[in-house]
Coordinates of C-alpha atoms and ligand atoms in Angstrom, one line a residue:
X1 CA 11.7 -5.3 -23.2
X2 CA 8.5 -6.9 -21.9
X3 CA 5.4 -5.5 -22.9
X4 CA 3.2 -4.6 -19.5
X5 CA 0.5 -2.4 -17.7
X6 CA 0.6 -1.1 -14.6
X7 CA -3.3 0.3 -13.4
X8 CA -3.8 3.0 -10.7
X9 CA -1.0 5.9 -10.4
X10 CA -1.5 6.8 -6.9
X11 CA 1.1 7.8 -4.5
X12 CA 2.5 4.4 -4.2
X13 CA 1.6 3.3 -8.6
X14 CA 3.0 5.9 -10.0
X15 CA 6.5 5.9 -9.0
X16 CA 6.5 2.0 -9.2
X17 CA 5.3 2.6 -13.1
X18 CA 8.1 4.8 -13.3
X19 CA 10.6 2.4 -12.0
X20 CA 9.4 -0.3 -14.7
X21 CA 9.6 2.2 -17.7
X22 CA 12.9 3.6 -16.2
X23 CA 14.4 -0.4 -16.3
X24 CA 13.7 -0.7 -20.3
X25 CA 10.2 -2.3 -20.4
X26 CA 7.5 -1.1 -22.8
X27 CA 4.5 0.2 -20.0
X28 CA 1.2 0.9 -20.6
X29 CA -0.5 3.0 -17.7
X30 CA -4.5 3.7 -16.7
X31 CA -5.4 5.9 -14.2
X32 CA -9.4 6.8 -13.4
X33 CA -8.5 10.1 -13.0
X34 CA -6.6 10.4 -17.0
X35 CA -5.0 13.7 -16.3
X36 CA -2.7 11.7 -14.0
X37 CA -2.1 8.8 -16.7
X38 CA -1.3 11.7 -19.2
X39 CA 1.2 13.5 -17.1
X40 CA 2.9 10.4 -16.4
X41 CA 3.3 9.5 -20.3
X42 CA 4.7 12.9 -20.7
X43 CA 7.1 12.1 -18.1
X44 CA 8.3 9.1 -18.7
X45 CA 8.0 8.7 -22.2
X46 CA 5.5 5.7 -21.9
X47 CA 1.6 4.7 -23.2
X48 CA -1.5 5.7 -21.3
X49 CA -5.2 4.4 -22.3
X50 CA -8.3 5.2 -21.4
X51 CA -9.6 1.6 -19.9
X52 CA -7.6 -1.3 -17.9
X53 CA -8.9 -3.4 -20.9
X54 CA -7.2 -1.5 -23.4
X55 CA -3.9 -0.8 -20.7
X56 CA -4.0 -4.9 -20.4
X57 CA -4.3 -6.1 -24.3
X58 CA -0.8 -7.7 -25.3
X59 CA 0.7 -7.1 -21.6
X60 CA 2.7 -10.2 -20.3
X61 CA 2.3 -8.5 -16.9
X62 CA -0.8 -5.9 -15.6
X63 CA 0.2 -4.5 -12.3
X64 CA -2.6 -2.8 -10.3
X65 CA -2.2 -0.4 -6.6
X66 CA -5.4 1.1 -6.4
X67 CA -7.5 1.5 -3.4
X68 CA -9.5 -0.8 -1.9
X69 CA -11.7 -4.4 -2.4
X70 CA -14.2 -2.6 -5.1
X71 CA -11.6 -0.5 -6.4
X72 CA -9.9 -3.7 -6.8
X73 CA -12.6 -5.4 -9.0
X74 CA -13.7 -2.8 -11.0
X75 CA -10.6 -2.7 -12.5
X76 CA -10.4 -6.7 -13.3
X77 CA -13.9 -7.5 -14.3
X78 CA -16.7 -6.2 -16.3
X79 CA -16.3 -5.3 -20.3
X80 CA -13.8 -2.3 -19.5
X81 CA -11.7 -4.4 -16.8
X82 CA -8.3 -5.7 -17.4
X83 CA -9.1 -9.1 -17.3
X84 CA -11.2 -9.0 -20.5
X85 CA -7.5 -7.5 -21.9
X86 CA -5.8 -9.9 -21.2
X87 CA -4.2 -12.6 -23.1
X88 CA -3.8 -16.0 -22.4
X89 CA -1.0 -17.6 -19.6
X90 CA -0.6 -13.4 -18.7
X91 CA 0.0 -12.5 -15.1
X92 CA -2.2 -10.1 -13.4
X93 CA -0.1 -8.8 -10.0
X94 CA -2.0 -7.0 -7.3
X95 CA -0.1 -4.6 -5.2
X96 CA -3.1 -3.5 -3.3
X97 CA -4.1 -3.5 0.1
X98 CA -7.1 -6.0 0.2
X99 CA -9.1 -8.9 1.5
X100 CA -7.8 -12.1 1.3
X101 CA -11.6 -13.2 0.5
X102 CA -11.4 -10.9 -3.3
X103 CA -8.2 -12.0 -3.9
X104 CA -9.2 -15.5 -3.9
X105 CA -12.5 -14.6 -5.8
X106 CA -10.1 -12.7 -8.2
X107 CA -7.9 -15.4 -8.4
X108 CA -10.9 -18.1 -9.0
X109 CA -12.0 -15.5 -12.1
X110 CA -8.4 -15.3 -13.5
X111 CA -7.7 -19.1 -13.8
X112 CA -11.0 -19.8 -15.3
X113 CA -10.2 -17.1 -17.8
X114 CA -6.9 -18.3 -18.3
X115 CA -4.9 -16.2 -16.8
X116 CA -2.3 -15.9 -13.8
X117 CA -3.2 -14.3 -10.5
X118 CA -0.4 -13.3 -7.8
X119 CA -1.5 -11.2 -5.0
X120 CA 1.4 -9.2 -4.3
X121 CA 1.0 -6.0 -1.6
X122 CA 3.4 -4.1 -0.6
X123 CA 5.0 -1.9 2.2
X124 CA 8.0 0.8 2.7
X125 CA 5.8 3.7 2.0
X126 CA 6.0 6.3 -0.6
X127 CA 9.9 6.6 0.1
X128 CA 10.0 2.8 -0.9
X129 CA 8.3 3.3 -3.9
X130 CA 10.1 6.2 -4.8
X131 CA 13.5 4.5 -4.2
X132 CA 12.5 1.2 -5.5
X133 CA 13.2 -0.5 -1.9
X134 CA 9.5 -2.0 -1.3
X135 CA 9.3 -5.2 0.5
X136 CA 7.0 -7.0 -1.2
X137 CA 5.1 -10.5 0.2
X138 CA 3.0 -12.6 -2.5
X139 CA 0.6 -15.3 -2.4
X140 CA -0.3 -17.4 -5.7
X141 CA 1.1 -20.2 -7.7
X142 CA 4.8 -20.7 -7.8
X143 CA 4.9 -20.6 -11.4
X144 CA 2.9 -17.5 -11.7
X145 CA 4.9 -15.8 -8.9
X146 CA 8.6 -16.6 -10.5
X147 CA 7.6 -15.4 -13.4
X148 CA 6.7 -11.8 -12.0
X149 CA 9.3 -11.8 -9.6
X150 CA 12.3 -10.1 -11.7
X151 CA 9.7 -7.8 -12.9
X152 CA 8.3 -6.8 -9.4
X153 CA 12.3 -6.2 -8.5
X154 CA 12.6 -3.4 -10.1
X155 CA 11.1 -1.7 -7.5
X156 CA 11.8 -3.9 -4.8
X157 CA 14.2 -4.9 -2.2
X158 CA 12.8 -8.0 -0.7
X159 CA 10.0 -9.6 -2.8
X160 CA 9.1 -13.2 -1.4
X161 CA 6.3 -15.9 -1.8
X162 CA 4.8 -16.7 1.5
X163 CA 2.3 -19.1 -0.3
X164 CA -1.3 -20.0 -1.8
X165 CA -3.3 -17.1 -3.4
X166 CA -4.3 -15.1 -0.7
X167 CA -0.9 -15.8 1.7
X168 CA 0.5 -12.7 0.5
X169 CA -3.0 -10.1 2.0
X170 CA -2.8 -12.2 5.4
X171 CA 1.2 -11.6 5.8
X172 CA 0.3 -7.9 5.4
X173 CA -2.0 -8.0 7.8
X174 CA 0.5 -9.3 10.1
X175 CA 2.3 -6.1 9.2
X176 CA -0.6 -3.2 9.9
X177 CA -1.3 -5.4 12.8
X178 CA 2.6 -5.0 13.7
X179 CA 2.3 -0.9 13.0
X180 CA -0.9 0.1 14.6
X181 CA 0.4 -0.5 18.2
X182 CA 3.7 0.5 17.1
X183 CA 2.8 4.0 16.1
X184 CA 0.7 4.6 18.6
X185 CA 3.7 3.5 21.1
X186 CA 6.1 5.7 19.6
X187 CA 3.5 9.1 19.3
X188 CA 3.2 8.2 23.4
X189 CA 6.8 8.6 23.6
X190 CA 7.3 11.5 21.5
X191 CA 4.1 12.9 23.8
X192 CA 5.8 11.8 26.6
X193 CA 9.0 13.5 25.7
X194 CA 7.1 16.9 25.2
X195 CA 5.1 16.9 27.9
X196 CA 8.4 16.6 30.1
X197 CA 10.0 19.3 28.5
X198 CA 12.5 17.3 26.6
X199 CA 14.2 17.9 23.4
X200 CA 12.1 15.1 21.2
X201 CA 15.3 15.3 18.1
X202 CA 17.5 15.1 20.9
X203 CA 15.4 11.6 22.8
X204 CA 14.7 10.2 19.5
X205 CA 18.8 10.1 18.5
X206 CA 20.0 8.1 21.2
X207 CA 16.6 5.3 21.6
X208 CA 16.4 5.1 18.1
X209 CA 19.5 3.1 18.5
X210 CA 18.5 1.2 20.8
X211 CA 15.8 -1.8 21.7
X212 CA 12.4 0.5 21.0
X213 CA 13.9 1.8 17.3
X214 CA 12.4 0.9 14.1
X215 CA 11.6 2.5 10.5
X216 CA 8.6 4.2 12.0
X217 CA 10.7 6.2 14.8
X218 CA 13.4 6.5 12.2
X219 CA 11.4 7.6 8.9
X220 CA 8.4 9.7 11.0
X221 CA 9.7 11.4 14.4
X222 CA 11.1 14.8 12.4
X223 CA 8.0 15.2 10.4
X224 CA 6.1 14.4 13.5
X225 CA 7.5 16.9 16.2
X226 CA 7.1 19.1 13.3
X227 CA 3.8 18.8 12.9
X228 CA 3.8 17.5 8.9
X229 CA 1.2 15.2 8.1
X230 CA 0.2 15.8 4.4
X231 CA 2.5 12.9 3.0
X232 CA 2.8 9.2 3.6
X233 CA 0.4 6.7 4.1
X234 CA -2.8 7.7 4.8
X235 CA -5.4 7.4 7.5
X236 CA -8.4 6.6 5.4
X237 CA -6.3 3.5 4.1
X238 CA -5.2 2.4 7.4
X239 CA -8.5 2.1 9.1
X240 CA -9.8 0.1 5.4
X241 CA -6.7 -2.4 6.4
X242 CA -7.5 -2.3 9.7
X243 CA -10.8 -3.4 9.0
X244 CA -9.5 -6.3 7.1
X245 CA -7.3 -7.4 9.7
X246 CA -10.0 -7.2 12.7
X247 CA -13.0 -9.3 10.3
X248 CA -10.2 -11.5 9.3
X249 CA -9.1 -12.1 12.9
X250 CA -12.9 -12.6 13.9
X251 CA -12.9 -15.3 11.1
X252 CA -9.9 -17.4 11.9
X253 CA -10.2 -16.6 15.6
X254 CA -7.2 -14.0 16.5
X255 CA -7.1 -11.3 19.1
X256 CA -6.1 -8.2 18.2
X257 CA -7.4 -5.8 20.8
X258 CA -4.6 -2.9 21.2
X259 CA -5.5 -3.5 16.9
X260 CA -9.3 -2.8 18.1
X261 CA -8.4 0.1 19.7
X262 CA -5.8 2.1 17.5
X263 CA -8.4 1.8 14.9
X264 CA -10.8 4.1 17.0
X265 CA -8.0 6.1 17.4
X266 CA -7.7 6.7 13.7
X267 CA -11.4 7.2 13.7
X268 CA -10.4 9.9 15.9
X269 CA -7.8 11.3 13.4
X270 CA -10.5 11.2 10.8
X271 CA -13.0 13.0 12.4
X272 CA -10.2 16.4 13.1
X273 CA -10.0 16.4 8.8
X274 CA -7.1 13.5 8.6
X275 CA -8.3 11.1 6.7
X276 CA -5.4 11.8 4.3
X277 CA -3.1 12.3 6.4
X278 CA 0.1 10.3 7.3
X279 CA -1.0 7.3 9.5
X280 CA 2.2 9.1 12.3
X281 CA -0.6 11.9 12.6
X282 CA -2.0 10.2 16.1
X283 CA 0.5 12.1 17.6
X284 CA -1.6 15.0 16.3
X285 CA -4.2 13.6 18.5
X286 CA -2.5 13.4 21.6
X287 CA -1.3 16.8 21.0
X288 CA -5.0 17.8 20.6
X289 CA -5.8 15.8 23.9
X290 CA -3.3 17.8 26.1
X291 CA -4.5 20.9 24.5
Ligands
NAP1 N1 0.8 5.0 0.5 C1 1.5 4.1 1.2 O1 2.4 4.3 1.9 C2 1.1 2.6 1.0 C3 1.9 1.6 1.5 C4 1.6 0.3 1.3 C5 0.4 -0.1 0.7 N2 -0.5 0.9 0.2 C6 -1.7 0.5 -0.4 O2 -1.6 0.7 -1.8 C7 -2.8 1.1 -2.3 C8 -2.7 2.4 -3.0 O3 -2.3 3.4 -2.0 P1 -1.8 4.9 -2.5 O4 -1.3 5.5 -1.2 O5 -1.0 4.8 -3.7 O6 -3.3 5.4 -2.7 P2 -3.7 6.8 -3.5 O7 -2.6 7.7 -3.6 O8 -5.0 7.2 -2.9 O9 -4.0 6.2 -5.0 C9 -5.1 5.3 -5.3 C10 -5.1 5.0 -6.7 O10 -6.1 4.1 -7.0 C11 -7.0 4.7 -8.0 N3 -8.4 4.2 -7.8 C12 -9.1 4.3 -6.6 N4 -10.3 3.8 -6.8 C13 -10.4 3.4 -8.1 C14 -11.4 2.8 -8.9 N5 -12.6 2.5 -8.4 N6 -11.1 2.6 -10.2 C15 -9.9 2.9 -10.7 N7 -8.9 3.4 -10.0 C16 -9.1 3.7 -8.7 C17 -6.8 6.1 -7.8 O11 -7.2 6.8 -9.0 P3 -7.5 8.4 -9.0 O12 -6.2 9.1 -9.3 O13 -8.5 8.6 -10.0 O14 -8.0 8.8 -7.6 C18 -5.3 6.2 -7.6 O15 -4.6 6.1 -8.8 C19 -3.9 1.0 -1.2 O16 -4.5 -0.2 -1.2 C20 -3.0 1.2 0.0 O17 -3.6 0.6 1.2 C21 -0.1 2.2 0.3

């Protein structure tokens, strides 16, 4: 049983918390919002406290999936963060979305303190955390990183070092830069398929098995054609990725303009009320262009 802390219970933290309890280790959980952190102590017989310093003290491993860059370091630095928790040699693993400039500031902060710093995000969506089948892509030192690895397992079913702190934010960048286009490509289809009068369920079982498949047209068409988008991944997070990928692509000198322009699509989405809705919902736009 290792002792650890896992910070932010949000759609994606709190079944991965669950997973870690569930597998035999001791886990400590904080939440901002403590109603949540309470309700999952009651449900899966773990510890909640009241700051990531106190979640953090005598944890071999803090986890953290909260929200975005700020989010990020208010929960590692300051009197209250989990950093100032934290013992010596322990392992601080980020699963959040976020630059790759504050995970190598984080990283910096960690190592002077002491500490280990892997930078770990994730993707599979709720449904991956739920079922322990993330994919997960880390950046950090190797040391560091095969020590968390059989932790990070327990909810995983790929989890691979790419390389230096920061490697593992860029590879996910490559993978929101990989799903904008895509989703926007398969709500044209599905759009395409309706506006022709075709049965979408009935299009959608024979391509999906072809070249243009993949886990979005598999995972999203039914909750698509059916108009479902309170689930998922949302908006309000994708355009924050978004954002990282397009300044990081100024940076290092990418082009990323069908990137560029799904992103003012989701700005789109945001202004009908979707900012929480699953990131599939620019169908709902196209639906709302053709009236
Ligand atoms: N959902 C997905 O499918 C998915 C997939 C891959 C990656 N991600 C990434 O994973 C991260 C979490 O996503 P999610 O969908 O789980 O988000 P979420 O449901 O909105 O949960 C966010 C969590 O972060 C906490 N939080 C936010 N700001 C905070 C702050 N300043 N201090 C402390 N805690 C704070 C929230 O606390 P409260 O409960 O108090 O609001 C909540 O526990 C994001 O970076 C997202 O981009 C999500």
């Amino acid at each position: 049983m290792t002792k650890l802390a896992f910070l932010g219970l949000g759609v994606m933290g709190y079944p991965m918390a669950g997973h870690l309890q569930a597998a035999g280790h001791d886990v400590c959980v904080y939440n901002r919002t403590a109603a949540k952190a309470e309700k999952w102590a009651a449900e899966h017989g773990g510890r909640h406290a009241a700051t990531p310093r106190e979640a953090a003290e005598g944890a071999a491993f803090v986890m953290a999936c909260v929200g975005n860059d700020d989010d990020l370091r208010s929960v590692c630095t300051g009197p209250d963060g989990a950093f100032a928790g934290m013992g010596e040699g322990a392992v601080f693993v980020d699963h959040t979305t976020v630059s790759a400039k504050v995970t190598q500031e984080l990283y910096a902060l960690a190592k002077e303190a002491g500490l280990n710093y892997v930078d770990a995000p994730i993707s599979g969506g709720q449904a991956g955390a739920e079922n322990g089948q993330l994919s997960i892509m880390c950046g950090g030192d190797q040391d560091a990183y095969d020590a968390a690895e059989p932790v990070m397992t327990t909810y995983a079913k790929l989890c691979r070092r790419i390389g230096e702190s920061g490697a593992g934010q860029m590879t996910k960048m490559c993978n929101q830069i990989a799903i904008a286009g895509l989703v926007q490509g398969l709500s044209e289809a599905l759009h395409f398929a309706e506006e022709a009068g075709l049965d979408g369920r009935a299009v959608v079982e024979v391509i999906s098995q072809g070249a243009a498949g993949s886990w979005q047209m598999s995972n999203r068409y039914e909750t698509m054609l059916d108009d479902k988008f309170e689930h998922g991944f949302a908006v309000d997070w994708m355009r924050k990725d978004l954002n990282i990928c397009l300044s990081t692509g100024d940076e290092i000198g990418a082009s990323l303009p069908v990137t560029a322009l799904v992103d003012q699509f989701y700005k789109d989405v945001q202004n009908m009320g979707g900012g929480r809705w699953d990131t599939s919902s620019l169908f709902k736009r196209l639906r709302k262009l053709s009236g």
